[in-house]
Amino acid sequence: MTGHQERVQGVAWSPDGRTLATVSWDRTVRLWAPDDGRELAVVGVHDDQVNGLAWHPDGSRLATASRDRSVRIWEPATDMDALLELARSRVFRRLTDDERRGFLLPAARAGA
């Protein structure tokens, strides 16, 4: 599986076993299809390294803990517009094409 730009710090299976979640020092929270290793989505971005994660027992939410001293709750169903707005709110300069692609869902990358 490729996608994270830095060390992967945590991995957790969804309660139904159909999704794998990872967190990394690259500040991202990503979802994967375990059958083929395909990246499904980047569901969130922290302000600093992400060090831990846990699924809610019903699989509806994912909690992450970061070196930025925050714990955040994410919904695995990604809202692309909300994710791009989150990324824009945390970057005070225009994103490069490579950085912008790093925040897009795999299916959206082809049209980027």
mmCIF file with all atom_site columns, C-alpha atoms in Angstrom:
data_model
loop_
_atom_site.group_PDB
_atom_site.id
_atom_site.type_symbol
_atom_site.label_atom_id
_atom_site.label_alt_id
_atom_site.label_comp_id
_atom_site.label_asym_id
_atom_site.label_entity_id
_atom_site.label_seq_id
_atom_site.pdbx_PDB_ins_code
_atom_site.Cartn_x
_atom_site.Cartn_y
_atom_site.Cartn_z
_atom_site.occupancy
_atom_site.B_iso_or_equiv
_atom_site.pdbx_formal_charge
_atom_site.auth_seq_id
_atom_site.auth_comp_id
_atom_site.auth_asym_id
_atom_site.auth_atom_id
_atom_site.pdbx_PDB_model_num
ATOM 1   C CA . MET A 1 1   ? 0.000   0.000  0.000   1.00 0.00 ? 1   MET A CA 1
ATOM 2   C CA . THR A 1 2   ? 1.331   3.398  -0.912  1.00 0.00 ? 2   THR A CA 1
ATOM 3   C CA . GLY A 1 3   ? -0.084  6.760  0.001   1.00 0.00 ? 3   GLY A CA 1
ATOM 4   C CA . HIS A 1 4   ? 1.403   8.044  3.230   1.00 0.00 ? 4   HIS A CA 1
ATOM 5   C CA . GLN A 1 5   ? 4.409   10.318 2.838   1.00 0.00 ? 5   GLN A CA 1
ATOM 6   C CA . GLU A 1 6   ? 5.903   9.576  6.269   1.00 0.00 ? 6   GLU A CA 1
ATOM 7   C CA . ARG A 1 7   ? 5.936   6.842  8.910   1.00 0.00 ? 7   ARG A CA 1
ATOM 8   C CA . VAL A 1 8   ? 2.645   5.008  9.499   1.00 0.00 ? 8   VAL A CA 1
ATOM 9   C CA . GLN A 1 9   ? 2.024   5.162  13.226  1.00 0.00 ? 9   GLN A CA 1
ATOM 10  C CA . GLY A 1 10  ? -1.255  3.320  13.639  1.00 0.00 ? 10  GLY A CA 1
ATOM 11  C CA . VAL A 1 11  ? -3.432  0.745  11.883  1.00 0.00 ? 11  VAL A CA 1
ATOM 12  C CA . ALA A 1 12  ? -6.946  -0.450 12.803  1.00 0.00 ? 12  ALA A CA 1
ATOM 13  C CA . TRP A 1 13  ? -9.537  -2.715 11.176  1.00 0.00 ? 13  TRP A CA 1
ATOM 14  C CA . SER A 1 14  ? -13.107 -1.464 11.004  1.00 0.00 ? 14  SER A CA 1
ATOM 15  C CA . PRO A 1 15  ? -15.492 -3.511 13.161  1.00 0.00 ? 15  PRO A CA 1
ATOM 16  C CA . ASP A 1 16  ? -16.957 -5.210 10.067  1.00 0.00 ? 16  ASP A CA 1
ATOM 17  C CA . GLY A 1 17  ? -13.477 -6.053 8.746   1.00 0.00 ? 17  GLY A CA 1
ATOM 18  C CA . ARG A 1 18  ? -14.092 -4.400 5.372   1.00 0.00 ? 18  ARG A CA 1
ATOM 19  C CA . THR A 1 19  ? -11.946 -1.290 5.837   1.00 0.00 ? 19  THR A CA 1
ATOM 20  C CA . LEU A 1 20  ? -8.479  -0.633 7.186   1.00 0.00 ? 20  LEU A CA 1
ATOM 21  C CA . ALA A 1 21  ? -7.669  2.780  8.671   1.00 0.00 ? 21  ALA A CA 1
ATOM 22  C CA . THR A 1 22  ? -4.141  4.165  9.027   1.00 0.00 ? 22  THR A CA 1
ATOM 23  C CA . VAL A 1 23  ? -2.631  7.284  10.581  1.00 0.00 ? 23  VAL A CA 1
ATOM 24  C CA . SER A 1 24  ? 0.767   8.737  9.884   1.00 0.00 ? 24  SER A CA 1
ATOM 25  C CA . TRP A 1 25  ? 3.313   11.326 10.795  1.00 0.00 ? 25  TRP A CA 1
ATOM 26  C CA . ASP A 1 26  ? 2.340   12.965 7.472   1.00 0.00 ? 26  ASP A CA 1
ATOM 27  C CA . ARG A 1 27  ? -0.709  14.219 9.463   1.00 0.00 ? 27  ARG A CA 1
ATOM 28  C CA . THR A 1 28  ? -3.283  12.247 7.459   1.00 0.00 ? 28  THR A CA 1
ATOM 29  C CA . VAL A 1 29  ? -5.972  9.685  8.291   1.00 0.00 ? 29  VAL A CA 1
ATOM 30  C CA . ARG A 1 30  ? -6.534  7.249  5.409   1.00 0.00 ? 30  ARG A CA 1
ATOM 31  C CA . LEU A 1 31  ? -8.880  4.385  4.597   1.00 0.00 ? 31  LEU A CA 1
ATOM 32  C CA . TRP A 1 32  ? -7.907  1.297  2.585   1.00 0.00 ? 32  TRP A CA 1
ATOM 33  C CA . ALA A 1 33  ? -9.586  -1.660 0.916   1.00 0.00 ? 33  ALA A CA 1
ATOM 34  C CA . PRO A 1 34  ? -7.890  -4.675 2.531   1.00 0.00 ? 34  PRO A CA 1
ATOM 35  C CA . ASP A 1 35  ? -8.577  -7.055 -0.350  1.00 0.00 ? 35  ASP A CA 1
ATOM 36  C CA . ASP A 1 36  ? -6.391  -5.193 -2.877  1.00 0.00 ? 36  ASP A CA 1
ATOM 37  C CA . GLY A 1 37  ? -4.596  -2.524 -0.806  1.00 0.00 ? 37  GLY A CA 1
ATOM 38  C CA . ARG A 1 38  ? -6.320  0.286  -2.699  1.00 0.00 ? 38  ARG A CA 1
ATOM 39  C CA . GLU A 1 39  ? -6.545  3.656  -0.944  1.00 0.00 ? 39  GLU A CA 1
ATOM 40  C CA . LEU A 1 40  ? -10.207 4.558  -0.532  1.00 0.00 ? 40  LEU A CA 1
ATOM 41  C CA . ALA A 1 41  ? -9.961  8.016  0.974   1.00 0.00 ? 41  ALA A CA 1
ATOM 42  C CA . VAL A 1 42  ? -8.090  10.559 3.005   1.00 0.00 ? 42  VAL A CA 1
ATOM 43  C CA . VAL A 1 43  ? -10.702 11.262 5.660   1.00 0.00 ? 43  VAL A CA 1
ATOM 44  C CA . GLY A 1 44  ? -8.827  13.857 7.667   1.00 0.00 ? 44  GLY A CA 1
ATOM 45  C CA . VAL A 1 45  ? -5.763  15.946 8.293   1.00 0.00 ? 45  VAL A CA 1
ATOM 46  C CA . HIS A 1 46  ? -4.325  16.983 11.671  1.00 0.00 ? 46  HIS A CA 1
ATOM 47  C CA . ASP A 1 47  ? -1.994  19.921 12.346  1.00 0.00 ? 47  ASP A CA 1
ATOM 48  C CA . ASP A 1 48  ? 0.858   17.590 13.388  1.00 0.00 ? 48  ASP A CA 1
ATOM 49  C CA . GLN A 1 49  ? 1.834   13.905 13.448  1.00 0.00 ? 49  GLN A CA 1
ATOM 50  C CA . VAL A 1 50  ? -1.035  11.475 14.045  1.00 0.00 ? 50  VAL A CA 1
ATOM 51  C CA . ASN A 1 51  ? -0.119  8.777  16.551  1.00 0.00 ? 51  ASN A CA 1
ATOM 52  C CA . GLY A 1 52  ? -3.210  6.702  17.325  1.00 0.00 ? 52  GLY A CA 1
ATOM 53  C CA . LEU A 1 53  ? -6.661  5.705  16.177  1.00 0.00 ? 53  LEU A CA 1
ATOM 54  C CA . ALA A 1 54  ? -9.698  3.678  17.210  1.00 0.00 ? 54  ALA A CA 1
ATOM 55  C CA . TRP A 1 55  ? -12.972 2.782  15.519  1.00 0.00 ? 55  TRP A CA 1
ATOM 56  C CA . HIS A 1 56  ? -16.331 3.245  17.224  1.00 0.00 ? 56  HIS A CA 1
ATOM 57  C CA . PRO A 1 57  ? -17.806 -0.245 17.791  1.00 0.00 ? 57  PRO A CA 1
ATOM 58  C CA . ASP A 1 58  ? -20.513 0.345  15.165  1.00 0.00 ? 58  ASP A CA 1
ATOM 59  C CA . GLY A 1 59  ? -17.958 1.531  12.561  1.00 0.00 ? 59  GLY A CA 1
ATOM 60  C CA . SER A 1 60  ? -19.668 4.880  12.062  1.00 0.00 ? 60  SER A CA 1
ATOM 61  C CA . ARG A 1 61  ? -16.788 6.992  13.381  1.00 0.00 ? 61  ARG A CA 1
ATOM 62  C CA . LEU A 1 62  ? -13.030 6.909  13.770  1.00 0.00 ? 62  LEU A CA 1
ATOM 63  C CA . ALA A 1 63  ? -11.172 8.715  16.564  1.00 0.00 ? 63  ALA A CA 1
ATOM 64  C CA . THR A 1 64  ? -7.580  9.883  16.072  1.00 0.00 ? 64  THR A CA 1
ATOM 65  C CA . ALA A 1 65  ? -5.008  11.379 18.431  1.00 0.00 ? 65  ALA A CA 1
ATOM 66  C CA . SER A 1 66  ? -2.260  13.698 17.297  1.00 0.00 ? 66  SER A CA 1
ATOM 67  C CA . ARG A 1 67  ? 0.903   15.340 18.500  1.00 0.00 ? 67  ARG A CA 1
ATOM 68  C CA . ASP A 1 68  ? -1.009  18.608 17.987  1.00 0.00 ? 68  ASP A CA 1
ATOM 69  C CA . ARG A 1 69  ? -2.713  17.689 21.308  1.00 0.00 ? 69  ARG A CA 1
ATOM 70  C CA . SER A 1 70  ? -6.066  17.024 19.749  1.00 0.00 ? 70  SER A CA 1
ATOM 71  C CA . VAL A 1 71  ? -8.385  14.059 19.501  1.00 0.00 ? 71  VAL A CA 1
ATOM 72  C CA . ARG A 1 72  ? -10.676 14.218 16.510  1.00 0.00 ? 72  ARG A CA 1
ATOM 73  C CA . ILE A 1 73  ? -13.675 12.228 15.388  1.00 0.00 ? 73  ILE A CA 1
ATOM 74  C CA . TRP A 1 74  ? -14.024 11.473 11.670  1.00 0.00 ? 74  TRP A CA 1
ATOM 75  C CA . GLU A 1 75  ? -16.807 9.915  9.663   1.00 0.00 ? 75  GLU A CA 1
ATOM 76  C CA . PRO A 1 76  ? -15.418 7.348  7.220   1.00 0.00 ? 76  PRO A CA 1
ATOM 77  C CA . ALA A 1 77  ? -17.687 8.592  4.434   1.00 0.00 ? 77  ALA A CA 1
ATOM 78  C CA . THR A 1 78  ? -15.598 11.413 3.017   1.00 0.00 ? 78  THR A CA 1
ATOM 79  C CA . ASP A 1 79  ? -17.079 14.711 1.910   1.00 0.00 ? 79  ASP A CA 1
ATOM 80  C CA . MET A 1 80  ? -14.578 15.911 -0.712  1.00 0.00 ? 80  MET A CA 1
ATOM 81  C CA . ASP A 1 81  ? -15.626 19.568 -0.512  1.00 0.00 ? 81  ASP A CA 1
ATOM 82  C CA . ALA A 1 82  ? -15.280 19.569 3.274   1.00 0.00 ? 82  ALA A CA 1
ATOM 83  C CA . LEU A 1 83  ? -11.870 17.902 3.069   1.00 0.00 ? 83  LEU A CA 1
ATOM 84  C CA . LEU A 1 84  ? -10.564 20.415 0.528   1.00 0.00 ? 84  LEU A CA 1
ATOM 85  C CA . GLU A 1 85  ? -11.893 23.286 2.666   1.00 0.00 ? 85  GLU A CA 1
ATOM 86  C CA . LEU A 1 86  ? -10.152 21.798 5.704   1.00 0.00 ? 86  LEU A CA 1
ATOM 87  C CA . ALA A 1 87  ? -6.891  21.551 3.774   1.00 0.00 ? 87  ALA A CA 1
ATOM 88  C CA . ARG A 1 88  ? -7.220  25.137 2.517   1.00 0.00 ? 88  ARG A CA 1
ATOM 89  C CA . SER A 1 89  ? -7.922  26.419 6.022   1.00 0.00 ? 89  SER A CA 1
ATOM 90  C CA . ARG A 1 90  ? -4.647  24.923 7.269   1.00 0.00 ? 90  ARG A CA 1
ATOM 91  C CA . VAL A 1 91  ? -2.387  26.130 4.472   1.00 0.00 ? 91  VAL A CA 1
ATOM 92  C CA . PHE A 1 92  ? -1.673  29.840 4.162   1.00 0.00 ? 92  PHE A CA 1
ATOM 93  C CA . ARG A 1 93  ? -0.220  29.608 0.673   1.00 0.00 ? 93  ARG A CA 1
ATOM 94  C CA . ARG A 1 94  ? -1.454  28.205 -2.600  1.00 0.00 ? 94  ARG A CA 1
ATOM 95  C CA . LEU A 1 95  ? -1.044  24.414 -2.775  1.00 0.00 ? 95  LEU A CA 1
ATOM 96  C CA . THR A 1 96  ? 1.244   22.955 -5.418  1.00 0.00 ? 96  THR A CA 1
ATOM 97  C CA . ASP A 1 97  ? -0.326  20.493 -7.849  1.00 0.00 ? 97  ASP A CA 1
ATOM 98  C CA . ASP A 1 98  ? 1.365   17.587 -6.021  1.00 0.00 ? 98  ASP A CA 1
ATOM 99  C CA . GLU A 1 99  ? 0.128   18.800 -2.620  1.00 0.00 ? 99  GLU A CA 1
ATOM 100 C CA . ARG A 1 100 ? -3.393  19.282 -3.974  1.00 0.00 ? 100 ARG A CA 1
ATOM 101 C CA . ARG A 1 101 ? -3.406  15.771 -5.434  1.00 0.00 ? 101 ARG A CA 1
ATOM 102 C CA . GLY A 1 102 ? -2.332  14.432 -2.033  1.00 0.00 ? 102 GLY A CA 1
ATOM 103 C CA . PHE A 1 103 ? -5.646  15.597 -0.544  1.00 0.00 ? 103 PHE A CA 1
ATOM 104 C CA . LEU A 1 104 ? -7.843  14.162 -3.309  1.00 0.00 ? 104 LEU A CA 1
ATOM 105 C CA . LEU A 1 105 ? -9.611  10.831 -3.319  1.00 0.00 ? 105 LEU A CA 1
ATOM 106 C CA . PRO A 1 106 ? -8.067  8.282  -5.698  1.00 0.00 ? 106 PRO A CA 1
ATOM 107 C CA . ALA A 1 107 ? -11.093 8.412  -8.013  1.00 0.00 ? 107 ALA A CA 1
ATOM 108 C CA . ALA A 1 108 ? -10.847 12.200 -8.208  1.00 0.00 ? 108 ALA A CA 1
ATOM 109 C CA . ARG A 1 109 ? -7.144  12.217 -9.024  1.00 0.00 ? 109 ARG A CA 1
ATOM 110 C CA . ALA A 1 110 ? -7.713  11.163 -12.613 1.00 0.00 ? 110 ALA A CA 1
ATOM 111 C CA . GLY A 1 111 ? -9.745  14.304 -13.244 1.00 0.00 ? 111 GLY A CA 1
ATOM 112 C CA . ALA A 1 112 ? -7.484  16.663 -11.300 1.00 0.00 ? 112 ALA A CA 1
#
